[in-house]
mmCIF file with all atom_site columns, C-alpha atoms in Angstrom:
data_model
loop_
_atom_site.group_PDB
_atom_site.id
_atom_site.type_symbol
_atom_site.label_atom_id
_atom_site.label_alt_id
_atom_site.label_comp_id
_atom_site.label_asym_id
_atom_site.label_entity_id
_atom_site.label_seq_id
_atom_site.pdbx_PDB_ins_code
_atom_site.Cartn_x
_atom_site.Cartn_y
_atom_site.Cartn_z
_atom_site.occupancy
_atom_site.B_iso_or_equiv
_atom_site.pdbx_formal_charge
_atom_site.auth_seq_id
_atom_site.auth_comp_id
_atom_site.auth_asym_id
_atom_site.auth_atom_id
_atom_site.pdbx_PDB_model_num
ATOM 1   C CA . UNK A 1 1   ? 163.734 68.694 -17.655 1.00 0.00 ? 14  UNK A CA 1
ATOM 2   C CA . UNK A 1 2   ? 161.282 68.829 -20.294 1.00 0.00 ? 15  UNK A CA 1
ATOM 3   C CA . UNK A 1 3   ? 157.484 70.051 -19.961 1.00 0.00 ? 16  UNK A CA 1
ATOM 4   C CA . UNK A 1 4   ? 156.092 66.290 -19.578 1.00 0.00 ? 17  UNK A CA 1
ATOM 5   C CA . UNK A 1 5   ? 158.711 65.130 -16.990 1.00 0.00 ? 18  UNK A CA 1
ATOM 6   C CA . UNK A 1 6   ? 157.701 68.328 -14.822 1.00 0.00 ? 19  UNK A CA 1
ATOM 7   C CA . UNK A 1 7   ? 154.077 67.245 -15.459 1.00 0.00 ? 20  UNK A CA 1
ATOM 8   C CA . UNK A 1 8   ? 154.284 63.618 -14.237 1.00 0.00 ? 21  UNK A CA 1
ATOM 9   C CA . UNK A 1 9   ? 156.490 64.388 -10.923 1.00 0.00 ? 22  UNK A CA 1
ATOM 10  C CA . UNK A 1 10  ? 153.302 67.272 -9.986  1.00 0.00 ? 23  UNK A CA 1
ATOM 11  C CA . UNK A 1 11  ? 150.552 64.268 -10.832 1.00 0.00 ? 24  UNK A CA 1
ATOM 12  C CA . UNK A 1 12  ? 149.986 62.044 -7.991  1.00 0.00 ? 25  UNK A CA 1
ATOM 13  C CA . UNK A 1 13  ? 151.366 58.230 -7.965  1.00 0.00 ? 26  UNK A CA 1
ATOM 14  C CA . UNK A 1 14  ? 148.567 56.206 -9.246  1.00 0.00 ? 27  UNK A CA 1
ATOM 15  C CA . UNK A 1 15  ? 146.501 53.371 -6.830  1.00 0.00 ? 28  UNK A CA 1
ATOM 16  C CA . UNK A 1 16  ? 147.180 49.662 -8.113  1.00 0.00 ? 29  UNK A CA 1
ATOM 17  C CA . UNK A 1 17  ? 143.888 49.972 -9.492  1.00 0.00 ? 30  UNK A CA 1
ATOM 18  C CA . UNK A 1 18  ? 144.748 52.765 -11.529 1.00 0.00 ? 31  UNK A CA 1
ATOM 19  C CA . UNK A 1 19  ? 147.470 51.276 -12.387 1.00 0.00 ? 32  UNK A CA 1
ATOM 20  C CA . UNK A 1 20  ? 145.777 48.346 -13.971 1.00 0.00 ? 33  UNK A CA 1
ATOM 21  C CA . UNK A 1 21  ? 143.414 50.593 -15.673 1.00 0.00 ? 34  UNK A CA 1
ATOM 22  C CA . UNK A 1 22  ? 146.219 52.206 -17.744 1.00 0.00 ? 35  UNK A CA 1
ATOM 23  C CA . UNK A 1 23  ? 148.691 49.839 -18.030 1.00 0.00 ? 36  UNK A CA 1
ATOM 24  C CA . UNK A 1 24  ? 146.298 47.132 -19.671 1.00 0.00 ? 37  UNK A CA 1
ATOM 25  C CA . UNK A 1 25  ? 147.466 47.838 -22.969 1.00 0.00 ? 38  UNK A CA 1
ATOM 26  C CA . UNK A 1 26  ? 150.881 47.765 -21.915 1.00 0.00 ? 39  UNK A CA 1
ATOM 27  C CA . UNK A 1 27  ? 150.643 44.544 -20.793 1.00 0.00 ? 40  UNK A CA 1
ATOM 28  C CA . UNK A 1 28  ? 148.676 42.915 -23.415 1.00 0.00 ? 41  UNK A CA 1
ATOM 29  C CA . UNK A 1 29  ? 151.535 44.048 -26.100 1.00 0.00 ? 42  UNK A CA 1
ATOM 30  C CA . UNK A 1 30  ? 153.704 43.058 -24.082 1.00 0.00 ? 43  UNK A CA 1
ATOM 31  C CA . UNK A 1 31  ? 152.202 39.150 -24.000 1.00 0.00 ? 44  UNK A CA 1
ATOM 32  C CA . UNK A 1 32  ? 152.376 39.153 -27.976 1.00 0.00 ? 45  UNK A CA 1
ATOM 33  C CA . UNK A 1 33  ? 155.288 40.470 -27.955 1.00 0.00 ? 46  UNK A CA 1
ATOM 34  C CA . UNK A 1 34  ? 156.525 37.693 -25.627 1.00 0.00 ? 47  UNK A CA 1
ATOM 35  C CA . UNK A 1 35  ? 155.135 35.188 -28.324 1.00 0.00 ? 48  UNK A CA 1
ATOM 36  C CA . UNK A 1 36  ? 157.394 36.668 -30.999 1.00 0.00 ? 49  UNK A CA 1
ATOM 37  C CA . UNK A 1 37  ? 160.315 37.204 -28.828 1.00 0.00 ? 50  UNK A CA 1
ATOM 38  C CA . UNK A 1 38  ? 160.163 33.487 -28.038 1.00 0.00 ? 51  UNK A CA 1
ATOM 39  C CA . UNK A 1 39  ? 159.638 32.577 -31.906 1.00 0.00 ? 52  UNK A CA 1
ATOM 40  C CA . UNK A 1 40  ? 162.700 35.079 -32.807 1.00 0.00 ? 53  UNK A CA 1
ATOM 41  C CA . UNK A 1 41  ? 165.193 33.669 -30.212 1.00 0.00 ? 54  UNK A CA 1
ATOM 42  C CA . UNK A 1 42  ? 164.814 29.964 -31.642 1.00 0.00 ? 55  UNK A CA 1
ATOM 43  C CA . UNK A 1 43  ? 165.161 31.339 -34.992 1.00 0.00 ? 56  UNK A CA 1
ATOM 44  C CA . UNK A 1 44  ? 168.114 33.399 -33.818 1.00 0.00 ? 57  UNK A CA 1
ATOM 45  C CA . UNK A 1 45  ? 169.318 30.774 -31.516 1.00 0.00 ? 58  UNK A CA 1
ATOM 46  C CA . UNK A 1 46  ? 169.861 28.142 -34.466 1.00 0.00 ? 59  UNK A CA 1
ATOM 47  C CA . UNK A 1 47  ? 171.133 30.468 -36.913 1.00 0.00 ? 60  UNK A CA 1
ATOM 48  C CA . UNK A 1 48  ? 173.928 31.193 -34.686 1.00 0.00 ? 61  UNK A CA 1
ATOM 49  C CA . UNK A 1 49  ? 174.576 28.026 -33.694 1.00 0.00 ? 62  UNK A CA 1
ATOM 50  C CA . UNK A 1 50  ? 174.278 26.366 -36.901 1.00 0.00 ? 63  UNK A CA 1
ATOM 51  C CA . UNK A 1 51  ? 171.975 23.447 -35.595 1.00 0.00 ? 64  UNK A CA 1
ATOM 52  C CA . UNK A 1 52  ? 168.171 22.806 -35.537 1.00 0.00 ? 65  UNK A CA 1
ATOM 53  C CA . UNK A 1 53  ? 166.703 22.595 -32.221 1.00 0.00 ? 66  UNK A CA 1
ATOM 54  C CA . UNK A 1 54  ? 166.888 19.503 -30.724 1.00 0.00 ? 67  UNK A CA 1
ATOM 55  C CA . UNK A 1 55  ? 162.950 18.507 -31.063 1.00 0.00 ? 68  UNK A CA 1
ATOM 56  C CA . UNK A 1 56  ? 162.854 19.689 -35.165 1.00 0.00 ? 69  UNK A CA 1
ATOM 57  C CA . UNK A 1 57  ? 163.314 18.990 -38.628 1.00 0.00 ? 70  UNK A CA 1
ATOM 58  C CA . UNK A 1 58  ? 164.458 21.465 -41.358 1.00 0.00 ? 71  UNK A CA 1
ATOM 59  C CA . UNK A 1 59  ? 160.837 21.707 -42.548 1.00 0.00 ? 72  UNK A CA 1
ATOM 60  C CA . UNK A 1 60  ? 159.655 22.120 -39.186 1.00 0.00 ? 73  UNK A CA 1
ATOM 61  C CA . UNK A 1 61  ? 161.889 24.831 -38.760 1.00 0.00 ? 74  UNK A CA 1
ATOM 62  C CA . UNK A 1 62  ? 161.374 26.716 -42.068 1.00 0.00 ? 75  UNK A CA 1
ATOM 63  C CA . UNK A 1 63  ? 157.257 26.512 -40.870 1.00 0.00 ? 76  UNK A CA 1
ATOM 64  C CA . UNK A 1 64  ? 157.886 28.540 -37.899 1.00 0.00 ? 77  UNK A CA 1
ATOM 65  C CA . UNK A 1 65  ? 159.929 31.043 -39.524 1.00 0.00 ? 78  UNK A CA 1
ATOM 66  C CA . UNK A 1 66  ? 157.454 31.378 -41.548 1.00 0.00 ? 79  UNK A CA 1
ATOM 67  C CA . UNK A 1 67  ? 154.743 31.437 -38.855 1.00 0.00 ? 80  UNK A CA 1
ATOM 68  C CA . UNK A 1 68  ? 156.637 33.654 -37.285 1.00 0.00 ? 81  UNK A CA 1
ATOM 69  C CA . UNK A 1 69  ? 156.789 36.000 -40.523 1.00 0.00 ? 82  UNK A CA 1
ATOM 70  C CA . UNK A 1 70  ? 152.851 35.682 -40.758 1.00 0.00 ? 83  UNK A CA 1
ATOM 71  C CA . UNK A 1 71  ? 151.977 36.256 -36.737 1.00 0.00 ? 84  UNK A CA 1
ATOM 72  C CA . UNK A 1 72  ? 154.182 39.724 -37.428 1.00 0.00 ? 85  UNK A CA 1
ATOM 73  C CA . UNK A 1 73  ? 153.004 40.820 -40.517 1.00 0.00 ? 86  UNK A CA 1
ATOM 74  C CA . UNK A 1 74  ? 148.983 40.037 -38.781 1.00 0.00 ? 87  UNK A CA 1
ATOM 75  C CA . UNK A 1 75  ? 150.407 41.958 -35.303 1.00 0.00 ? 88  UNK A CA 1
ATOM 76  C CA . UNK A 1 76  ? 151.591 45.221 -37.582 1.00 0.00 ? 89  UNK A CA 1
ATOM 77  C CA . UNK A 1 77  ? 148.389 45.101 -39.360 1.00 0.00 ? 90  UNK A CA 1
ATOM 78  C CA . UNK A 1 78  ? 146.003 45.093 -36.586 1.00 0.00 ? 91  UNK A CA 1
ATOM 79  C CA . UNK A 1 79  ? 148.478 47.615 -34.752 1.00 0.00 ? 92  UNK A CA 1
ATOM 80  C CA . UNK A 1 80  ? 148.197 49.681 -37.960 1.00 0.00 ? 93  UNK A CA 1
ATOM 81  C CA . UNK A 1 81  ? 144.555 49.358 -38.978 1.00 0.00 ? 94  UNK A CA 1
ATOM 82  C CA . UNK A 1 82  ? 142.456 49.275 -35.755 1.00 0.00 ? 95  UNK A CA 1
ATOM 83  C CA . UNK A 1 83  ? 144.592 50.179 -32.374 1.00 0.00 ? 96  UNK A CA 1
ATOM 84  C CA . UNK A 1 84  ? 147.176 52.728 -34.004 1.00 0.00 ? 97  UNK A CA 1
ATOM 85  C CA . UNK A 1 85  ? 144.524 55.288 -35.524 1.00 0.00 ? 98  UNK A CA 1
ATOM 86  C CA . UNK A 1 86  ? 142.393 55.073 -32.327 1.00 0.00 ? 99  UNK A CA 1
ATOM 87  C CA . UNK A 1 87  ? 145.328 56.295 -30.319 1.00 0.00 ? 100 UNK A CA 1
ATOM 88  C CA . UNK A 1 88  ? 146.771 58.192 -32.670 1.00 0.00 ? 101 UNK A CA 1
ATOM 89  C CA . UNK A 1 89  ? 143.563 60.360 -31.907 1.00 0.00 ? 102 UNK A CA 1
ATOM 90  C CA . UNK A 1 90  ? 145.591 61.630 -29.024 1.00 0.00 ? 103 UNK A CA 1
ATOM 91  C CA . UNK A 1 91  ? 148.929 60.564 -28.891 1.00 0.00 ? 104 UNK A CA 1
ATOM 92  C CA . UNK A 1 92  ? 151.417 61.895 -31.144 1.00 0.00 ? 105 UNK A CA 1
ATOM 93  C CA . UNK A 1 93  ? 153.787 58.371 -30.963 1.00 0.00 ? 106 UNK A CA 1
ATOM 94  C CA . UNK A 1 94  ? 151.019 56.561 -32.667 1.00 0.00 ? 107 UNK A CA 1
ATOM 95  C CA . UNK A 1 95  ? 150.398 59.635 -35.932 1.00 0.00 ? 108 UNK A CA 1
ATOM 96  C CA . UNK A 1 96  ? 151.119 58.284 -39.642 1.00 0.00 ? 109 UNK A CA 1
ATOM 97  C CA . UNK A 1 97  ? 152.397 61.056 -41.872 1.00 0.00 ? 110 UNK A CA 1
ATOM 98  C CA . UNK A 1 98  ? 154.824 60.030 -45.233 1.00 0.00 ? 111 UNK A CA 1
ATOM 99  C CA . UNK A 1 99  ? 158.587 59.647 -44.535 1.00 0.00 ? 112 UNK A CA 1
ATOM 100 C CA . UNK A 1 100 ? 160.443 61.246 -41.311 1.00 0.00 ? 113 UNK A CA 1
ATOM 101 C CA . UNK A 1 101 ? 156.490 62.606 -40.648 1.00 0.00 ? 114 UNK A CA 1
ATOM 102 C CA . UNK A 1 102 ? 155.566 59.509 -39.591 1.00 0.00 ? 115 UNK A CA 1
ATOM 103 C CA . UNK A 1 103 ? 155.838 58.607 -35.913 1.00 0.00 ? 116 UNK A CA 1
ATOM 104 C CA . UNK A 1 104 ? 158.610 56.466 -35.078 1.00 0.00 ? 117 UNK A CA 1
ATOM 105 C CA . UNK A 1 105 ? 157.021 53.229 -34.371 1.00 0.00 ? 118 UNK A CA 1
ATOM 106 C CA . UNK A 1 106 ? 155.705 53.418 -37.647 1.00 0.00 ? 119 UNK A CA 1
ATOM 107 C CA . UNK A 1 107 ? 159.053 54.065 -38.721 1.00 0.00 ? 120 UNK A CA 1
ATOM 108 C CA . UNK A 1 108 ? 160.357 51.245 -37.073 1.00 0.00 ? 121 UNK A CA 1
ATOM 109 C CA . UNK A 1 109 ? 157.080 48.711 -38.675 1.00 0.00 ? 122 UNK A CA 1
ATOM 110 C CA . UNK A 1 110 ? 158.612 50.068 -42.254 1.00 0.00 ? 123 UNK A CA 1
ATOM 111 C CA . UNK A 1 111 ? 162.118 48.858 -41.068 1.00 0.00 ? 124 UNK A CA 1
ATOM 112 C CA . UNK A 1 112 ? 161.154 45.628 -39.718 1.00 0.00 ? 125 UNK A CA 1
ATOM 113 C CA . UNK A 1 113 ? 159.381 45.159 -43.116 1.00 0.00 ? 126 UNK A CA 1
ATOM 114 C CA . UNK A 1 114 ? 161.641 45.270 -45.458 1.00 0.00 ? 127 UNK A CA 1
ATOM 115 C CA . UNK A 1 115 ? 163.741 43.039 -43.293 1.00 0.00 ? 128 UNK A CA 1
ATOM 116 C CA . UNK A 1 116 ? 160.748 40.832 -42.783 1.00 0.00 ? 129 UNK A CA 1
ATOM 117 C CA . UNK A 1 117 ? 160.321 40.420 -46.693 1.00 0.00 ? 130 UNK A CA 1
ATOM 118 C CA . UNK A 1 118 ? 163.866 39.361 -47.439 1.00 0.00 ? 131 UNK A CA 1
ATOM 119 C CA . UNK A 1 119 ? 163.469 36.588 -44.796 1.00 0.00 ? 132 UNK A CA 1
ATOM 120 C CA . UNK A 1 120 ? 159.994 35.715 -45.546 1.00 0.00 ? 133 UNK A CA 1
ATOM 121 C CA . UNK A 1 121 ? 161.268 35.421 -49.322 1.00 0.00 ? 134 UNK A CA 1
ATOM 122 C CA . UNK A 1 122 ? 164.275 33.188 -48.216 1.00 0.00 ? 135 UNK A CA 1
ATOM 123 C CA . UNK A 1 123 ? 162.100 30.472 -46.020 1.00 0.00 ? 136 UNK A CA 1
ATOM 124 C CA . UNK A 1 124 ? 159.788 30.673 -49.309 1.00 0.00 ? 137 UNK A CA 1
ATOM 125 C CA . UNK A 1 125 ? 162.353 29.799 -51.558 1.00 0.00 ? 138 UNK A CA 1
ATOM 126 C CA . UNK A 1 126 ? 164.088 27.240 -48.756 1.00 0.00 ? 139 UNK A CA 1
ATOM 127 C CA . UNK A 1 127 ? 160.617 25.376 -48.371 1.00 0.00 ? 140 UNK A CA 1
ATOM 128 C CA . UNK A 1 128 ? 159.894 25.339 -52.348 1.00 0.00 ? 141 UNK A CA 1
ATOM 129 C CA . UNK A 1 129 ? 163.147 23.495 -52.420 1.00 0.00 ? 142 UNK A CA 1
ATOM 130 C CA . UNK A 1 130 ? 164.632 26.437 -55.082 1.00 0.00 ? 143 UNK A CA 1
ATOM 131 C CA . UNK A 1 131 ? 167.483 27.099 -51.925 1.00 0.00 ? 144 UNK A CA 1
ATOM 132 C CA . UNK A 1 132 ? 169.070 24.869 -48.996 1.00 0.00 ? 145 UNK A CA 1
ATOM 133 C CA . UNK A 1 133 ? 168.699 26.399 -45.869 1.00 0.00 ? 146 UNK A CA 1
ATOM 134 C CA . UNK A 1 134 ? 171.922 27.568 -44.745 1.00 0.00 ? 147 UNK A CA 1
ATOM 135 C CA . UNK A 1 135 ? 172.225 29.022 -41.313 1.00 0.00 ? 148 UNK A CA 1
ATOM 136 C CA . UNK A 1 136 ? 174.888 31.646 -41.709 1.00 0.00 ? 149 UNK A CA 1
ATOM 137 C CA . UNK A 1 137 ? 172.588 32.957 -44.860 1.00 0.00 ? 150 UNK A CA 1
ATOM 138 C CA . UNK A 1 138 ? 169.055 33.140 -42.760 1.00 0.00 ? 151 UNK A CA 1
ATOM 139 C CA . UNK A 1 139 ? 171.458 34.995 -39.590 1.00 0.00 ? 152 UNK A CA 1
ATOM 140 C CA . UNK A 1 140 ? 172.508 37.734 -42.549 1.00 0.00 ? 153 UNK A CA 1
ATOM 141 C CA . UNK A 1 141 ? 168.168 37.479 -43.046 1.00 0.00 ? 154 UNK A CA 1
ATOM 142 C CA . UNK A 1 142 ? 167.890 38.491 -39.586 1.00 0.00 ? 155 UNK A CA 1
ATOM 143 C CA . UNK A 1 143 ? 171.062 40.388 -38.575 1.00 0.00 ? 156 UNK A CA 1
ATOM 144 C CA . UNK A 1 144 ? 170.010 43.887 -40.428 1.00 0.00 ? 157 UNK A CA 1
ATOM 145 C CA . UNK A 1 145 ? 166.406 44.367 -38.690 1.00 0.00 ? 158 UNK A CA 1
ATOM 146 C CA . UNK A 1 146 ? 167.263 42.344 -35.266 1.00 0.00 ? 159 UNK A CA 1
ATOM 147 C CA . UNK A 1 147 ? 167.682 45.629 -33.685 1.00 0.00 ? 160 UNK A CA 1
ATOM 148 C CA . UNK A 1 148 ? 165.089 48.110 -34.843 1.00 0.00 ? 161 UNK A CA 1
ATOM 149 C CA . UNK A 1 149 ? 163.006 44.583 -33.821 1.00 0.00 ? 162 UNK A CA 1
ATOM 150 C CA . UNK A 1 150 ? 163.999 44.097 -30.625 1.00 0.00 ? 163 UNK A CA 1
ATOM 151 C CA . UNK A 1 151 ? 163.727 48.440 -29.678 1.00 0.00 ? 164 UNK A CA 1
ATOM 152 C CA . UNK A 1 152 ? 160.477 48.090 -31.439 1.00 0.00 ? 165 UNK A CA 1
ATOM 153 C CA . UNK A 1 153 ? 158.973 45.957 -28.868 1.00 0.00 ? 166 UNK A CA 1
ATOM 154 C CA . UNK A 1 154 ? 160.347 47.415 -26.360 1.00 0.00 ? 167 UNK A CA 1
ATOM 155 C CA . UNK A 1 155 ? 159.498 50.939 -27.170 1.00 0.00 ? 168 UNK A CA 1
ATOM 156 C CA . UNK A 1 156 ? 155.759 50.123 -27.959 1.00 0.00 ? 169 UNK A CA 1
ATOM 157 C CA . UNK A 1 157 ? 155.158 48.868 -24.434 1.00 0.00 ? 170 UNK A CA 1
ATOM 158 C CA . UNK A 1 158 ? 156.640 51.550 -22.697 1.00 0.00 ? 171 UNK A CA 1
ATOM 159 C CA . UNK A 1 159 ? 154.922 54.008 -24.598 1.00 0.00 ? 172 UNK A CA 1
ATOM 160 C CA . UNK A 1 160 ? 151.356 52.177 -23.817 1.00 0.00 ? 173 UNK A CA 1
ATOM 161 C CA . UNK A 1 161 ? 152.342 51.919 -19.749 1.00 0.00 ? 174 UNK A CA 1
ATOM 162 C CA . UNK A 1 162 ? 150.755 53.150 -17.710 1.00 0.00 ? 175 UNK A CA 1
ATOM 163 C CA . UNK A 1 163 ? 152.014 56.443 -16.730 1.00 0.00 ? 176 UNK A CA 1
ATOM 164 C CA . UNK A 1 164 ? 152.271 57.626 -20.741 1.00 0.00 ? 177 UNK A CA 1
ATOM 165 C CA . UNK A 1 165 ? 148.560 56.529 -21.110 1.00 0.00 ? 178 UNK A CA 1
ATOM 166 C CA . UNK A 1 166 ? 147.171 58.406 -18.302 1.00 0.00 ? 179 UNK A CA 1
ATOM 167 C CA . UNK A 1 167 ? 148.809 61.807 -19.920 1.00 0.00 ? 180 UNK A CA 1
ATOM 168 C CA . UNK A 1 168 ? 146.322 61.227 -22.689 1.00 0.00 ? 181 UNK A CA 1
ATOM 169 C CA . UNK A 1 169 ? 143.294 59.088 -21.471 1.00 0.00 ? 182 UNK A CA 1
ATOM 170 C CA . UNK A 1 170 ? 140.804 58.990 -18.378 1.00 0.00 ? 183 UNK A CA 1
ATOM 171 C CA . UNK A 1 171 ? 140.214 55.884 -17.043 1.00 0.00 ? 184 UNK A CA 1
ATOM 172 C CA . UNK A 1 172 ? 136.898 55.973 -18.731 1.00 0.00 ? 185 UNK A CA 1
ATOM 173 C CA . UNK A 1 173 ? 138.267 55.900 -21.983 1.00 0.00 ? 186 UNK A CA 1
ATOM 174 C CA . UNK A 1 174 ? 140.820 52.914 -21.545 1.00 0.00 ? 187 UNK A CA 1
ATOM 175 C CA . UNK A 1 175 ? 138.213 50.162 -21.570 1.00 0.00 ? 188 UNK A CA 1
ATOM 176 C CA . UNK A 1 176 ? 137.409 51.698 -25.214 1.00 0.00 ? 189 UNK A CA 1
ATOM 177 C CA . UNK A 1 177 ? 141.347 51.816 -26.590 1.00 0.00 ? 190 UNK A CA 1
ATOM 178 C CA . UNK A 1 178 ? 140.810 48.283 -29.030 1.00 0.00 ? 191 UNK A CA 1
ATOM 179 C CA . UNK A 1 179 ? 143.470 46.101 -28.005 1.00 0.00 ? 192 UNK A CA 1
#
């Protein structure tokens, strides 16, 4: 058992109110993270099927992958820019560094980037009318970063529950963490 296992079982079990206190940031990713879960598995959905969803047209459908592409891209950089340095301040899961330095969910945003690009690229080139949109071709767009995604959104949450934050913060300070 490591040093910060042994630490939580001596800490006492926190009140609901507690609770709430330190798992507000937890829950707020998780909410936008629910919005581009929902956006992914209609993406994902049709690509694997092979058929637009029943209340779409092909443009429709290239516009939220592309939505979807924008809403990510805006999600990493606010994560990046304003909440990730501000917790990085005392968490080590949130630190930037170059290469294998880096924590690992900013591993994981370089990842889902360069997956991001080639599918963002794609849609662009399906909506300009230089490609047709093929289904099996956007699944291939999707397939390589699909799971460093989908562990990416889970692993952020956890990390910002409740019992994680209160290892770093007071309950003073969590009002202040930008989210």
């Amino acid at each position: 058992m490591g040093t910060s296992e042994q630490q939580q079982q001596n800490e006492p079990p926190l009140s609901a109110k507690d609770f709430k206190i330190y798992n507000r940031a937890a829950e707020q990713m998780e909410y936008y993270h629910g919005l581009l879960r929902l956006s992914w598995n209609m993406l994902w959905e049709a690509s694997n099927s092979g058929r637009l969803p029943p209340y779409m047209k092909t443009r429709q459908f290239i516009a939220e992958g592309l939505r979807f592409a924008q809403h990510l891209e805006i999600h990493h950089s606010i994560e990046e820019n304003h909440v990730f340095p501000h917790l990085a301040k005392k968490m080590p899961e949130f630190r930037t560094g170059k290469g294998r330095q880096a924590a690992e969910l900013l591993r994981q945003h370089r990842q889902i980037h360069k997956g991001l690009e080639e599918f963002q690229k794609y849609l662009e080139a399906c909506q300009e009318g230089k490609e047709e949109l093929e289904f099996d071709v956007l699944r291939g767009k999707m397939d390589g970063w699909r799971e460093v995604l989908w562990t990416h959104l889970d692993q952020e949450v956890k990390t910002l529950g409740a019992e994680n934050m209160r290892r770093y913060w007071t309950k003073e300070e969590m009002p202040r963490i930008p989210m």
